[in-house]
PDB file of C-alpha atoms and ligand atoms in Angstrom:
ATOM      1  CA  UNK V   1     202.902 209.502 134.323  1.00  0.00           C
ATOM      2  CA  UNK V   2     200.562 208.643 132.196  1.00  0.00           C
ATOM      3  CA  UNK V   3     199.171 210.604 128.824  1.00  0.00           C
ATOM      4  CA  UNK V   4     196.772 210.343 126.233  1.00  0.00           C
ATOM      5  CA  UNK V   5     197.515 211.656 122.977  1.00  0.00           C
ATOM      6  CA  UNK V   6     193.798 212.237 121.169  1.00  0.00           C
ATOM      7  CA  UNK V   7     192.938 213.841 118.105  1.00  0.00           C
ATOM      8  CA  UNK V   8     189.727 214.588 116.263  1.00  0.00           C
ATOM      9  CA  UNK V   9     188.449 214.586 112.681  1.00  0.00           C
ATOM     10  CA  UNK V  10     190.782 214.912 109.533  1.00  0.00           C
ATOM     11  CA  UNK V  11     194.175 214.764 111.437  1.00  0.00           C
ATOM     12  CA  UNK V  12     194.470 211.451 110.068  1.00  0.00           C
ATOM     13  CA  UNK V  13     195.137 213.284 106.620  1.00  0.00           C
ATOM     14  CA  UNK V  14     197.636 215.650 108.236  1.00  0.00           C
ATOM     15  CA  UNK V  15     200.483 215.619 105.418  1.00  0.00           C
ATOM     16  CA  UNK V  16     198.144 215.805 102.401  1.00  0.00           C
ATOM     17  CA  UNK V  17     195.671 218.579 104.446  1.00  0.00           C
ATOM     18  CA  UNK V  18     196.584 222.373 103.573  1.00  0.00           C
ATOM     19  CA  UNK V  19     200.251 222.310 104.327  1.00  0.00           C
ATOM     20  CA  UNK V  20     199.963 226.009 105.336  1.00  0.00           C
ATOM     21  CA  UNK V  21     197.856 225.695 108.194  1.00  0.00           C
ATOM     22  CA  UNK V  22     198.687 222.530 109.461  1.00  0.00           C
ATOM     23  CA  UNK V  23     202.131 221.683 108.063  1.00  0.00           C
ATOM     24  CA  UNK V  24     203.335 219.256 105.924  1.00  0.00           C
ATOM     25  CA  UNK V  25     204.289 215.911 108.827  1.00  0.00           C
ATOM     26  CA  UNK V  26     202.007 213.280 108.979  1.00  0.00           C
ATOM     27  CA  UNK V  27     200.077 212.021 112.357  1.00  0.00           C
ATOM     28  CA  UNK V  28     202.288 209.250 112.501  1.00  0.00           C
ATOM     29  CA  UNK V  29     205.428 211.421 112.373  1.00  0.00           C
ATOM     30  CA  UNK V  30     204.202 213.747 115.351  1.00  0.00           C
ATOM     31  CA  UNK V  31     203.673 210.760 117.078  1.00  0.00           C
ATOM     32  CA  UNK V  32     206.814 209.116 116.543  1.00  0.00           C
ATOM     33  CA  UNK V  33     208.342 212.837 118.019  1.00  0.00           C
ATOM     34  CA  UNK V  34     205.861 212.754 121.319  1.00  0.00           C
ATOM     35  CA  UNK V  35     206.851 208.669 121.983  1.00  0.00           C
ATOM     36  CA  UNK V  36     210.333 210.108 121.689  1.00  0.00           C
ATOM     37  CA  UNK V  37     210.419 213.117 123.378  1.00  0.00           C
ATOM     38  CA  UNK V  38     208.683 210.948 126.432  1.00  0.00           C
ATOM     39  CA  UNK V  39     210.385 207.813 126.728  1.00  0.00           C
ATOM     40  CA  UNK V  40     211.799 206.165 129.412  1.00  0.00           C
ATOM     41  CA  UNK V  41     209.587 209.614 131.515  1.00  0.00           C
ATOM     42  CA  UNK V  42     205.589 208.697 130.721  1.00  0.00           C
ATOM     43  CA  UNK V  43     203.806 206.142 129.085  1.00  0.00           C
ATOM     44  CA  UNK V  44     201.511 207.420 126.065  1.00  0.00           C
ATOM     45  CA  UNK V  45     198.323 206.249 124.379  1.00  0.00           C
ATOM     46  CA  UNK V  46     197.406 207.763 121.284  1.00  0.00           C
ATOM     47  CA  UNK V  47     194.154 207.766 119.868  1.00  0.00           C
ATOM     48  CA  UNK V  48     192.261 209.075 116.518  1.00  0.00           C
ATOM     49  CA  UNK V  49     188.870 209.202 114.922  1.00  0.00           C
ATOM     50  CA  UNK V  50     186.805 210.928 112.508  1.00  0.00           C
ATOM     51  CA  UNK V  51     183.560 209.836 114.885  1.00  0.00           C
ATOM     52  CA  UNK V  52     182.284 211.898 118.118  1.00  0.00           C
ATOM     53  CA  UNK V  53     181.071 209.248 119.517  1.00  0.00           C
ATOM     54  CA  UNK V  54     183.860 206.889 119.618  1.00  0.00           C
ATOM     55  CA  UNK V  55     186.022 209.990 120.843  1.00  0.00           C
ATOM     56  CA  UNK V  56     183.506 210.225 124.296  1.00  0.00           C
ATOM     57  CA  UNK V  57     184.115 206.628 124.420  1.00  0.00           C
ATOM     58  CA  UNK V  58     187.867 206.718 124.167  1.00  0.00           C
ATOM     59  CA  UNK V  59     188.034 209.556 126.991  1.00  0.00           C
ATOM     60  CA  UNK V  60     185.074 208.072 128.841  1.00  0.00           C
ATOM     61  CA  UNK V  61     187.394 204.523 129.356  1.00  0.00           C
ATOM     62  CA  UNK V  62     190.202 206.420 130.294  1.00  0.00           C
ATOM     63  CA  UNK V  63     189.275 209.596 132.701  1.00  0.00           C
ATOM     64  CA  UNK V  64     191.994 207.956 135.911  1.00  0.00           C
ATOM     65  CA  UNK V  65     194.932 208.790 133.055  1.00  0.00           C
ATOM     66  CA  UNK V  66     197.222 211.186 134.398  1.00  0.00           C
ATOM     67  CA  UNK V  67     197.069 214.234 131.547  1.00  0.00           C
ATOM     68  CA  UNK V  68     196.087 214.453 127.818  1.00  0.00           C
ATOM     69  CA  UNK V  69     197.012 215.697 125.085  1.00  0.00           C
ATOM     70  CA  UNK V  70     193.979 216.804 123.096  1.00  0.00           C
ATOM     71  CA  UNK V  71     193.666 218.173 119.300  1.00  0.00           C
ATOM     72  CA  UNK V  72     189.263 217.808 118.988  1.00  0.00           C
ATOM     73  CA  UNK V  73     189.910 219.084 115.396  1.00  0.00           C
ATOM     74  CA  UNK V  74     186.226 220.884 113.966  1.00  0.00           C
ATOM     75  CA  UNK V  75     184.573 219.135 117.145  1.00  0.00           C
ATOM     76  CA  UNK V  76     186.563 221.901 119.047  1.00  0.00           C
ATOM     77  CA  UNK V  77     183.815 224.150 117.727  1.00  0.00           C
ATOM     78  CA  UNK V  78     180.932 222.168 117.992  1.00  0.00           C
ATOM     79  CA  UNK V  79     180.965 219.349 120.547  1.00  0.00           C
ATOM     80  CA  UNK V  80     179.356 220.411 123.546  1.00  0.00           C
ATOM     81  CA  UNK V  81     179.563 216.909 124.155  1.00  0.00           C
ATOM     82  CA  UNK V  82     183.155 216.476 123.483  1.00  0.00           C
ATOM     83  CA  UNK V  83     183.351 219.524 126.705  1.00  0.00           C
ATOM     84  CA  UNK V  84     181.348 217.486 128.936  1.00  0.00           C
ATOM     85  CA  UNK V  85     183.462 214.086 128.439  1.00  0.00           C
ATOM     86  CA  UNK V  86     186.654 216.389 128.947  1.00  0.00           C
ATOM     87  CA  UNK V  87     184.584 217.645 132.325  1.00  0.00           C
ATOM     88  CA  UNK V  88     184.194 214.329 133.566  1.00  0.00           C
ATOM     89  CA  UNK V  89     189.075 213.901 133.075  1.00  0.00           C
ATOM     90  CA  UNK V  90     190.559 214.155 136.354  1.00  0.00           C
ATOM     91  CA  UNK V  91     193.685 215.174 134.780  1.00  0.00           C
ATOM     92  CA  UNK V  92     195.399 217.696 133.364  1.00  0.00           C
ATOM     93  CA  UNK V  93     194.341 218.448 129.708  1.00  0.00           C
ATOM     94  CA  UNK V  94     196.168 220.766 127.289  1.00  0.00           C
ATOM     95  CA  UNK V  95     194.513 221.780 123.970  1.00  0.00           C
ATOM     96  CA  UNK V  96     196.871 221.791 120.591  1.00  0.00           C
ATOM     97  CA  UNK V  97     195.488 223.517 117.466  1.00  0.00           C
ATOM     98  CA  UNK V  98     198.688 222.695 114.449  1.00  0.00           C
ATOM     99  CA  UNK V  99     196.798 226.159 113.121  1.00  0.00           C
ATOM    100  CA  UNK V 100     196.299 230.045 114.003  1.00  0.00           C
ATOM    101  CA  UNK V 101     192.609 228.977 114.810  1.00  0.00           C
ATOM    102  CA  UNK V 102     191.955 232.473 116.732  1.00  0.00           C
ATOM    103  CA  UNK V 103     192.512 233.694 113.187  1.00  0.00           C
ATOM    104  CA  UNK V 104     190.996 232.544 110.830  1.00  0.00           C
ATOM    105  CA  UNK V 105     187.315 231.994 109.818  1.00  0.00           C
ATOM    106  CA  UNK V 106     185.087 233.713 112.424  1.00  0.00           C
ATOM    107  CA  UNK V 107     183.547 229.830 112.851  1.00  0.00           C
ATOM    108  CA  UNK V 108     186.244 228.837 114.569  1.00  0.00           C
ATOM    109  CA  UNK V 109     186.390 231.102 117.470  1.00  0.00           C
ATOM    110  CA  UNK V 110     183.916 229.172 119.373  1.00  0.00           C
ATOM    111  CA  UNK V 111     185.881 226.617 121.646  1.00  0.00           C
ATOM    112  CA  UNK V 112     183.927 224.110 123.814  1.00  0.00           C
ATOM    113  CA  UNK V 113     187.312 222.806 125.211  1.00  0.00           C
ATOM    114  CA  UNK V 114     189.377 225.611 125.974  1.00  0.00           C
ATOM    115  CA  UNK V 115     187.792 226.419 129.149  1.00  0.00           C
ATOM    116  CA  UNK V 116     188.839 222.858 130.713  1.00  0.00           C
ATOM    117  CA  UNK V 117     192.330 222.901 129.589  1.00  0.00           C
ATOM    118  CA  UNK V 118     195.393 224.146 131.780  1.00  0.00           C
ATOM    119  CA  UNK V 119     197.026 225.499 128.684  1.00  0.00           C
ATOM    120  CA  UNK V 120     196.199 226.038 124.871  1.00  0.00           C
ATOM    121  CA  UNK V 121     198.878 225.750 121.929  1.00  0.00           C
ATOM    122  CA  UNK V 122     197.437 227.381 118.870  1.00  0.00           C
ATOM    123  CA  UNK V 123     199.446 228.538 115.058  1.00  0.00           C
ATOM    124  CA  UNK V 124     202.717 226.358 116.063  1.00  0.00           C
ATOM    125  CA  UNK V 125     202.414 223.191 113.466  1.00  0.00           C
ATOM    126  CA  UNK V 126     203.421 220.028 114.638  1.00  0.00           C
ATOM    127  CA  UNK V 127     206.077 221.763 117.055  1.00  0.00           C
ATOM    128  CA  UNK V 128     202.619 222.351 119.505  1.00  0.00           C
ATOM    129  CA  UNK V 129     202.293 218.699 120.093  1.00  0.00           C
ATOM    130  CA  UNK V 130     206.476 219.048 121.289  1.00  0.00           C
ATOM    131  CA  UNK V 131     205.507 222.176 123.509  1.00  0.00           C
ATOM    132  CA  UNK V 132     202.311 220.290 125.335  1.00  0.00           C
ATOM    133  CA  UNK V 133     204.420 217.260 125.829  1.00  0.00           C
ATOM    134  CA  UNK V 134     207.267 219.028 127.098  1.00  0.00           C
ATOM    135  CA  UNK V 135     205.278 221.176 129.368  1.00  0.00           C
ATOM    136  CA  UNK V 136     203.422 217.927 131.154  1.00  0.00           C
ATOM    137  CA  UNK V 137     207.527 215.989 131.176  1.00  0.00           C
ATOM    138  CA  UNK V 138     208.142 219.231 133.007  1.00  0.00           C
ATOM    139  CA  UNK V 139     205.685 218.905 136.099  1.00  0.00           C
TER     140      UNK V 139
HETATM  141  C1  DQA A 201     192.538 222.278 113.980  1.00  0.00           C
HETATM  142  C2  DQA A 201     191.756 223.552 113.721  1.00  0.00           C
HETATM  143  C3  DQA A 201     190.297 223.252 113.508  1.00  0.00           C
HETATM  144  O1  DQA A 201     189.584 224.465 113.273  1.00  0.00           O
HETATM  145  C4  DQA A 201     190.133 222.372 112.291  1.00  0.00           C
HETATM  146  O2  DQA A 201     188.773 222.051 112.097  1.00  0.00           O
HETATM  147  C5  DQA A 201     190.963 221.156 112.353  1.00  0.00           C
HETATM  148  C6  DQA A 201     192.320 221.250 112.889  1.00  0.00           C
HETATM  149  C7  DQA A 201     194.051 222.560 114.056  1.00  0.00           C
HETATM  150  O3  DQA A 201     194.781 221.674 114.497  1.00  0.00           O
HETATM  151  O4  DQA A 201     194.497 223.630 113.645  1.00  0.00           O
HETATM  152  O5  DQA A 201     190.573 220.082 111.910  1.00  0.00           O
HETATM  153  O6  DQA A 201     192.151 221.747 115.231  1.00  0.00           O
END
């Protein structure tokens, strides 16, 4: 199997963002969990940028991967073009929020991805990257 890990704006600063919301581990760290938590069962590529754009590109290049992993960060809100890309994946996709985004400010209860993923992870820190990686090992 094959999974992308992708994630959106400002989750390259995770360990010096607001520790409350989004914990205190860095993107590297959650990564080095997923590649561990998956070897020797799927092979990973993990992806991140601040830019919309380059994030189409990145899923555009890869839509015959098996399942992602997908954090879209503020573009979750916003990116109606971020929901098309996602409509073009043939596989599975499962949406990870590190923070409670369902509540919090009213702004970010509009989600243009939600309705293409199998499953959404939401308020559960870094441990929601663990739970979407273990639930695709699991298939
Ligand atoms: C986030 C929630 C978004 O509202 C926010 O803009 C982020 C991170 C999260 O992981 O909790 O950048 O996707």
């Amino acid at each position: 199997m094959r999974i992308l890990i992708i994630n959106g704006p400002n989750l390259n600063m995770l360990g010096k963002r607001d520790p409350k919301n989004y914990g205190s581990l860095t993107l590297k760290e959650i990564n080095r969990e997923l590649k561990h938590l998956a070897k020797g069962k799927a092979s990973l590529k993990f992806y991140q940028s601040n830019s919309e754009g380059k994030l189409i590109s990145f899923i555009q290049r890869h839509l015959n991967y098996d399942a992602m992993i997908i954090n879209a960060g503020a573009y979750t809100h916003t990116s109606i073009a971020i929901h098309d890309a996602l409509e073009l994946f043939k596989g599975k996709i499962i949406e990870v929020h590190l923070s409670d985004v369902n509540n919090r400010e009213a702004f970010r209860l509009t989600n243009y991805i939600s309705s293409l993923a199998t499953k959404t992870i939401a308020g559960l820190k870094e441990k929601g990257y663990y739970e979407a990686m273990n639930t695709l090992l699991k298939q």
